[in-house]
Structures are given as C-alpha cells and as structure tokens.
CSV table of N, CA and C in Angstrom, one decimal:
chain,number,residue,atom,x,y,z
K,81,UNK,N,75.4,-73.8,-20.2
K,81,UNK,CA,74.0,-74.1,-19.8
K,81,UNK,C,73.3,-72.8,-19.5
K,82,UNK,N,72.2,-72.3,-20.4
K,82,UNK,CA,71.7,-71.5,-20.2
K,82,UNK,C,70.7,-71.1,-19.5
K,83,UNK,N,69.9,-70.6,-18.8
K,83,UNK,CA,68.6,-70.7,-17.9
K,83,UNK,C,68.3,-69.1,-17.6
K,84,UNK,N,67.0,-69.4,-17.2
K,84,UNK,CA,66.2,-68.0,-16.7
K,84,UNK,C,64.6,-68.5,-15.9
K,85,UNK,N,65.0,-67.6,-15.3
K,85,UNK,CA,63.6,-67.7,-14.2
K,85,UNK,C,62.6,-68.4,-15.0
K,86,UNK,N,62.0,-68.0,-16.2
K,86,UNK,CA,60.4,-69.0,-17.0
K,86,UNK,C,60.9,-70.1,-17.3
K,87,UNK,N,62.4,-70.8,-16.7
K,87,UNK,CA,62.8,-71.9,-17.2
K,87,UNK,C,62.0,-73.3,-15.7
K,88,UNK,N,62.0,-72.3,-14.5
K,88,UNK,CA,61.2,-73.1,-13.7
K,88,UNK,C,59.9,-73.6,-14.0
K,89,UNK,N,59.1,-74.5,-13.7
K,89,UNK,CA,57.7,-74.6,-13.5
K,89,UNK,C,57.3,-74.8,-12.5
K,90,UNK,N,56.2,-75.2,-11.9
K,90,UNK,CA,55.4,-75.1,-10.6
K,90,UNK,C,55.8,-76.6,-10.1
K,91,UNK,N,56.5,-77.7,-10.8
K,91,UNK,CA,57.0,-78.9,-10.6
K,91,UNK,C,58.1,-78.4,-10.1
K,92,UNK,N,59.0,-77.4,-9.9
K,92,UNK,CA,60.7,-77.2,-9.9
K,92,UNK,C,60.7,-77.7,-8.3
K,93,UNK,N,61.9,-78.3,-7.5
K,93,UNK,CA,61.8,-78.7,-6.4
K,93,UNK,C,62.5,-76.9,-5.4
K,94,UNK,N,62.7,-76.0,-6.0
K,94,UNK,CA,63.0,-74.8,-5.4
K,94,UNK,C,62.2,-74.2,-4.4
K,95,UNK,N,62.5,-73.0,-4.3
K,95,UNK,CA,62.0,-72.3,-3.6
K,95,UNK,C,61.2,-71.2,-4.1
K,96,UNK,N,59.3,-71.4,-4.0
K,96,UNK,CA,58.7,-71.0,-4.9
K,96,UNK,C,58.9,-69.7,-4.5
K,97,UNK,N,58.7,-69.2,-3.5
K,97,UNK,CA,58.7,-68.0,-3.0
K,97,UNK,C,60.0,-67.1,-3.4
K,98,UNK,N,60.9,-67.6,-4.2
K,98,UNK,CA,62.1,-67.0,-4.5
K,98,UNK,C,61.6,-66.6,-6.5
K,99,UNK,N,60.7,-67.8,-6.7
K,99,UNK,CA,60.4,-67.3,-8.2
K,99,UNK,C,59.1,-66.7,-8.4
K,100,UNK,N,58.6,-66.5,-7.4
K,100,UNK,CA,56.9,-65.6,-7.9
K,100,UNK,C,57.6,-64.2,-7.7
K,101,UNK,N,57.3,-63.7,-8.5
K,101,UNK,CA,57.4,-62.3,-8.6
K,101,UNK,C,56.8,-61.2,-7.4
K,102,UNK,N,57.7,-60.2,-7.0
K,102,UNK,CA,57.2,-59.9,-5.5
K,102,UNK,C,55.8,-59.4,-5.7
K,103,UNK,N,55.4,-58.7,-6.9
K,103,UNK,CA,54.1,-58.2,-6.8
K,103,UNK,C,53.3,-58.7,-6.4
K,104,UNK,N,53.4,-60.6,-6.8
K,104,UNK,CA,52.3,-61.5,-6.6
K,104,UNK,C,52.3,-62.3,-5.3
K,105,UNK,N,53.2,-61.7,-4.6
K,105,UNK,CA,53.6,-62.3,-3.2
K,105,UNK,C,52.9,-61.9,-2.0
K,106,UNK,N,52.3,-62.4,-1.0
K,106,UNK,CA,51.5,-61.9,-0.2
K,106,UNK,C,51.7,-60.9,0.4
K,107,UNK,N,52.7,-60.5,1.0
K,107,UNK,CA,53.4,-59.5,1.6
K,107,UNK,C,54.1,-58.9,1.1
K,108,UNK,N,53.8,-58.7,0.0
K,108,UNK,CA,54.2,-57.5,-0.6
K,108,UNK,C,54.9,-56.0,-0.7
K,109,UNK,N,53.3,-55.4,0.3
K,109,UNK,CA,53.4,-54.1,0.3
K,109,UNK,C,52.8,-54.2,1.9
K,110,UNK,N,53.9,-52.9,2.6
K,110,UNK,CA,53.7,-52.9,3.9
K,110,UNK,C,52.5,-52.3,4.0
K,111,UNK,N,52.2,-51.3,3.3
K,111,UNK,CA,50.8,-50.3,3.6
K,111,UNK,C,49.6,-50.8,3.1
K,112,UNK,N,49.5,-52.4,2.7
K,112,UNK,CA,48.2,-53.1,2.6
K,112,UNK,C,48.0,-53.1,3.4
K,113,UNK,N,48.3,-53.1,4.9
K,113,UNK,CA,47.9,-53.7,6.1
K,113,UNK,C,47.7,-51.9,7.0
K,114,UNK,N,46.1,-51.6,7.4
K,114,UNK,CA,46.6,-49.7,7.6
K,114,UNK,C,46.6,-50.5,9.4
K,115,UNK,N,47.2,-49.7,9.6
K,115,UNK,CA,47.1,-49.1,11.4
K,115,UNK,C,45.9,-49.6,11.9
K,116,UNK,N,45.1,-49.7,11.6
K,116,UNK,CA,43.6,-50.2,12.2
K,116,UNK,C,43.4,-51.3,12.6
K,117,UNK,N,44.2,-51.7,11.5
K,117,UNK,CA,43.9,-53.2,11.1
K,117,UNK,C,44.9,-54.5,11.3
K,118,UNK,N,44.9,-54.3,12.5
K,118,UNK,CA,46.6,-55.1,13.2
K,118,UNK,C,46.1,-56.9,12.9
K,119,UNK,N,44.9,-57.2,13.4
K,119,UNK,CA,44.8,-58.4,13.2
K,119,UNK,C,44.2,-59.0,11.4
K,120,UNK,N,44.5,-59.4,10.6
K,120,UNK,CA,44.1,-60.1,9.9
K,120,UNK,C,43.6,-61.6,9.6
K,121,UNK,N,42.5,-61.6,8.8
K,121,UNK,CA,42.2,-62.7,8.9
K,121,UNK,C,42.6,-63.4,8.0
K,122,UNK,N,43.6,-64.5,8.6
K,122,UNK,CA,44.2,-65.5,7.4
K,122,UNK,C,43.2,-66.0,6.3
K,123,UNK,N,42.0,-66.6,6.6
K,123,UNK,CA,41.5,-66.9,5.2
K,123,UNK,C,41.3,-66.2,4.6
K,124,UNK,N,41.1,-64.6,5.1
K,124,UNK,CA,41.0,-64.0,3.7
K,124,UNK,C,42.4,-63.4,2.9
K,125,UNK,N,43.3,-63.5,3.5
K,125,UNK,CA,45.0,-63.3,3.0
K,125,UNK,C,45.3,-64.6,2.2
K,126,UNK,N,44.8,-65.8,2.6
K,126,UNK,CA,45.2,-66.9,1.8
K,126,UNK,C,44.2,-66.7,1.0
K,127,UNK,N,43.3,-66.1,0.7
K,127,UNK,CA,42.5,-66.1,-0.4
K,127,UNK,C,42.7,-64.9,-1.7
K,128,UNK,N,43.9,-64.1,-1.1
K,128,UNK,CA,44.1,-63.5,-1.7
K,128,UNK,C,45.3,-63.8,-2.4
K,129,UNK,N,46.0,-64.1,-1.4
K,129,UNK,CA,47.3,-65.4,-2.1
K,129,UNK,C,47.1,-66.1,-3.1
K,130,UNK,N,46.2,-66.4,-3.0
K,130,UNK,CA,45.7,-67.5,-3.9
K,130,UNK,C,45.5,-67.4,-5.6
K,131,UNK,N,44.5,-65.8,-4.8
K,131,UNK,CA,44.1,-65.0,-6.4
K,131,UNK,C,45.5,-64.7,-7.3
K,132,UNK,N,46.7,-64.3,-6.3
K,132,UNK,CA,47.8,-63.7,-6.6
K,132,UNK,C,48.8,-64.8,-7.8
K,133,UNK,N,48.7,-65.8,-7.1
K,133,UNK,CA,49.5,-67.1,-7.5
K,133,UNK,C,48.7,-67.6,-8.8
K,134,UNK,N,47.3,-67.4,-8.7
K,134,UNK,CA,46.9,-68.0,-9.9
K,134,UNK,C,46.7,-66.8,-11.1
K,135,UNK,N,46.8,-65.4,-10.9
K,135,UNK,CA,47.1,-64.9,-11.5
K,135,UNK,C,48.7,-64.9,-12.6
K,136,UNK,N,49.6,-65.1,-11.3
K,136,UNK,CA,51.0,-65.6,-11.6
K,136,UNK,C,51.3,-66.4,-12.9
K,137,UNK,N,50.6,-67.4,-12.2
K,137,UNK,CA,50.3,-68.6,-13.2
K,137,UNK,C,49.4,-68.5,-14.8
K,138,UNK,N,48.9,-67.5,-14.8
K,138,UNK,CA,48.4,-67.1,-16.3
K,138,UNK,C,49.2,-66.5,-16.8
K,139,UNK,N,50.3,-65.8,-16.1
K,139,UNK,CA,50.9,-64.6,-16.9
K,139,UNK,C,52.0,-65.2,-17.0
K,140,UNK,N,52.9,-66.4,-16.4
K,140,UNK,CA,53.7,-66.8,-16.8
K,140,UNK,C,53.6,-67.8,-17.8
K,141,UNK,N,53.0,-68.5,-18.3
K,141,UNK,CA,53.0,-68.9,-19.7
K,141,UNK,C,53.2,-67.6,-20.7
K,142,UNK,N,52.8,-66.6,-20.5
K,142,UNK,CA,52.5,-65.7,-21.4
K,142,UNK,C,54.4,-65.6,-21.9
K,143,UNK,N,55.2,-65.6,-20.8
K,143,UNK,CA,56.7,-65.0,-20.8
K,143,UNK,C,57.5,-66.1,-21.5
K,144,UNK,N,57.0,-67.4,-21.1
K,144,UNK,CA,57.5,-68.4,-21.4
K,144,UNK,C,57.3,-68.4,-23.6
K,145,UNK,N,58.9,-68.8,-23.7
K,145,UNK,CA,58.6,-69.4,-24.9
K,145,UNK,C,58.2,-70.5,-25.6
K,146,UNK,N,57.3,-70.6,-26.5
K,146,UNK,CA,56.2,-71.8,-27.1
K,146,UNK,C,57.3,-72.7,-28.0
K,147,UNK,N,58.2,-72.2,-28.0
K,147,UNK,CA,59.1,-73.2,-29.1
K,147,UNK,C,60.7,-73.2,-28.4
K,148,UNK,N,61.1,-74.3,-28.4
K,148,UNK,CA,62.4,-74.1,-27.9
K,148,UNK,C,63.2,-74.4,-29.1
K,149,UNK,N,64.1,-73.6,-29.0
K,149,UNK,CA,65.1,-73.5,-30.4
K,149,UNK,C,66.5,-74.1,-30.3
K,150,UNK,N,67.2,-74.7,-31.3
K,150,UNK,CA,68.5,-75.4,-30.9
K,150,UNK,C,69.3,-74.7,-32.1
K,151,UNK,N,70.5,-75.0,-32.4
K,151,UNK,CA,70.8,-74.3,-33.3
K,151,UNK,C,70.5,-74.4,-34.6
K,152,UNK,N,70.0,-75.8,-34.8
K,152,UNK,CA,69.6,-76.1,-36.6
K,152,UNK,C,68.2,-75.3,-36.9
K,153,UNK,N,67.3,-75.8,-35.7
K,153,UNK,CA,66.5,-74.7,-36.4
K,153,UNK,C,66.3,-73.4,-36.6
K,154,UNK,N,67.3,-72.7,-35.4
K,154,UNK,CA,67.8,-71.7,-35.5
K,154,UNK,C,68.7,-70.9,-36.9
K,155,UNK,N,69.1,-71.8,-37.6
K,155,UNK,CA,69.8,-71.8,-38.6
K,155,UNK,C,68.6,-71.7,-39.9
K,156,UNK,N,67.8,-72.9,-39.6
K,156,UNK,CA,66.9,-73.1,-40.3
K,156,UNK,C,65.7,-71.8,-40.5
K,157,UNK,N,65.5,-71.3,-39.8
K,157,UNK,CA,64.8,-70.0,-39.7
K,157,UNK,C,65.4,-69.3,-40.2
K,158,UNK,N,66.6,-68.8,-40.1
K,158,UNK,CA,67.1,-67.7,-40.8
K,158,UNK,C,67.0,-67.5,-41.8
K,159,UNK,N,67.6,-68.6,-42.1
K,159,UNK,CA,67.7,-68.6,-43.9
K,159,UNK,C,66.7,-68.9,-44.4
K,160,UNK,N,65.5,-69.1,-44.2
K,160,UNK,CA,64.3,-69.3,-44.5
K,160,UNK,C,63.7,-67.3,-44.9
K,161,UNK,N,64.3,-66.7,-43.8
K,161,UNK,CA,64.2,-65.0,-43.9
K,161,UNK,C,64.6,-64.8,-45.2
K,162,UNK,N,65.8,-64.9,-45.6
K,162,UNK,CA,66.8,-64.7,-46.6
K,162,UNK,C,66.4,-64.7,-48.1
C-alpha cells in the first residue's frame, strides 16, 4: 500500500497541521513576531493563516497527480513509447 503526503485531501480525518507544509503554517518563523510587538492581533494572524492555507491549497493540486496509474495502463503507456 503505497501513499504520500498529496495522497491526503482537505476531507482526510488527520491532523491538518501535521500535513500543511511549515512554510504555510502560522507560526512558522520566530522572527515574524519583532520585540515590539509582543501582543498580536488575532484577526489579523488568522487572516494571514488564512491567506497561507489557501495559498496551500493552490499549490497542492499543482503536486498532486492528474492521472492515477495501475499497472495496465502503466504497461499500456509504455509500449505505446516503443
């Protein structure tokens, strides 16, 4: 049984925060947040979340593959090369 991370979707009953990729995760990077700026305001962090996740979500279709392949047509392609 084979599997890989673009094998989840946004339906998976997991743990999303384990498959978004850290870049796109809110907390990220410690030094988004400077010294000054101790308190943040959640709407605008969830709005950035937001931007992050739905960016996510364009780029993972991109990884995902458009055709799932089994062996025949795997077969079938080849020799189609040939």
């Amino acid at each position: 049984d084979e599997s890989s991370w673009s094998d989840y979707g946004p339906s998976s009953s997991g743990n999303h925060r384990s498959l978004t990729p850290f870049a796109f995760r809110a907390d990220r990077y410690t030094s988004d947040v400077s010294e000054s700026d101790s308190e943040t305001d959640p709407e605008f962090e969830a709005h950035k979340q937001l931007l992050r996740r739905q960016r996510w979500e364009e780029l993972r279709d991109k990884f995902e593959m458009q055709q799932k392949w089994d062996e025949d047509r795997e077969r079938n392609f080849v020799f189609s090369l040939l």
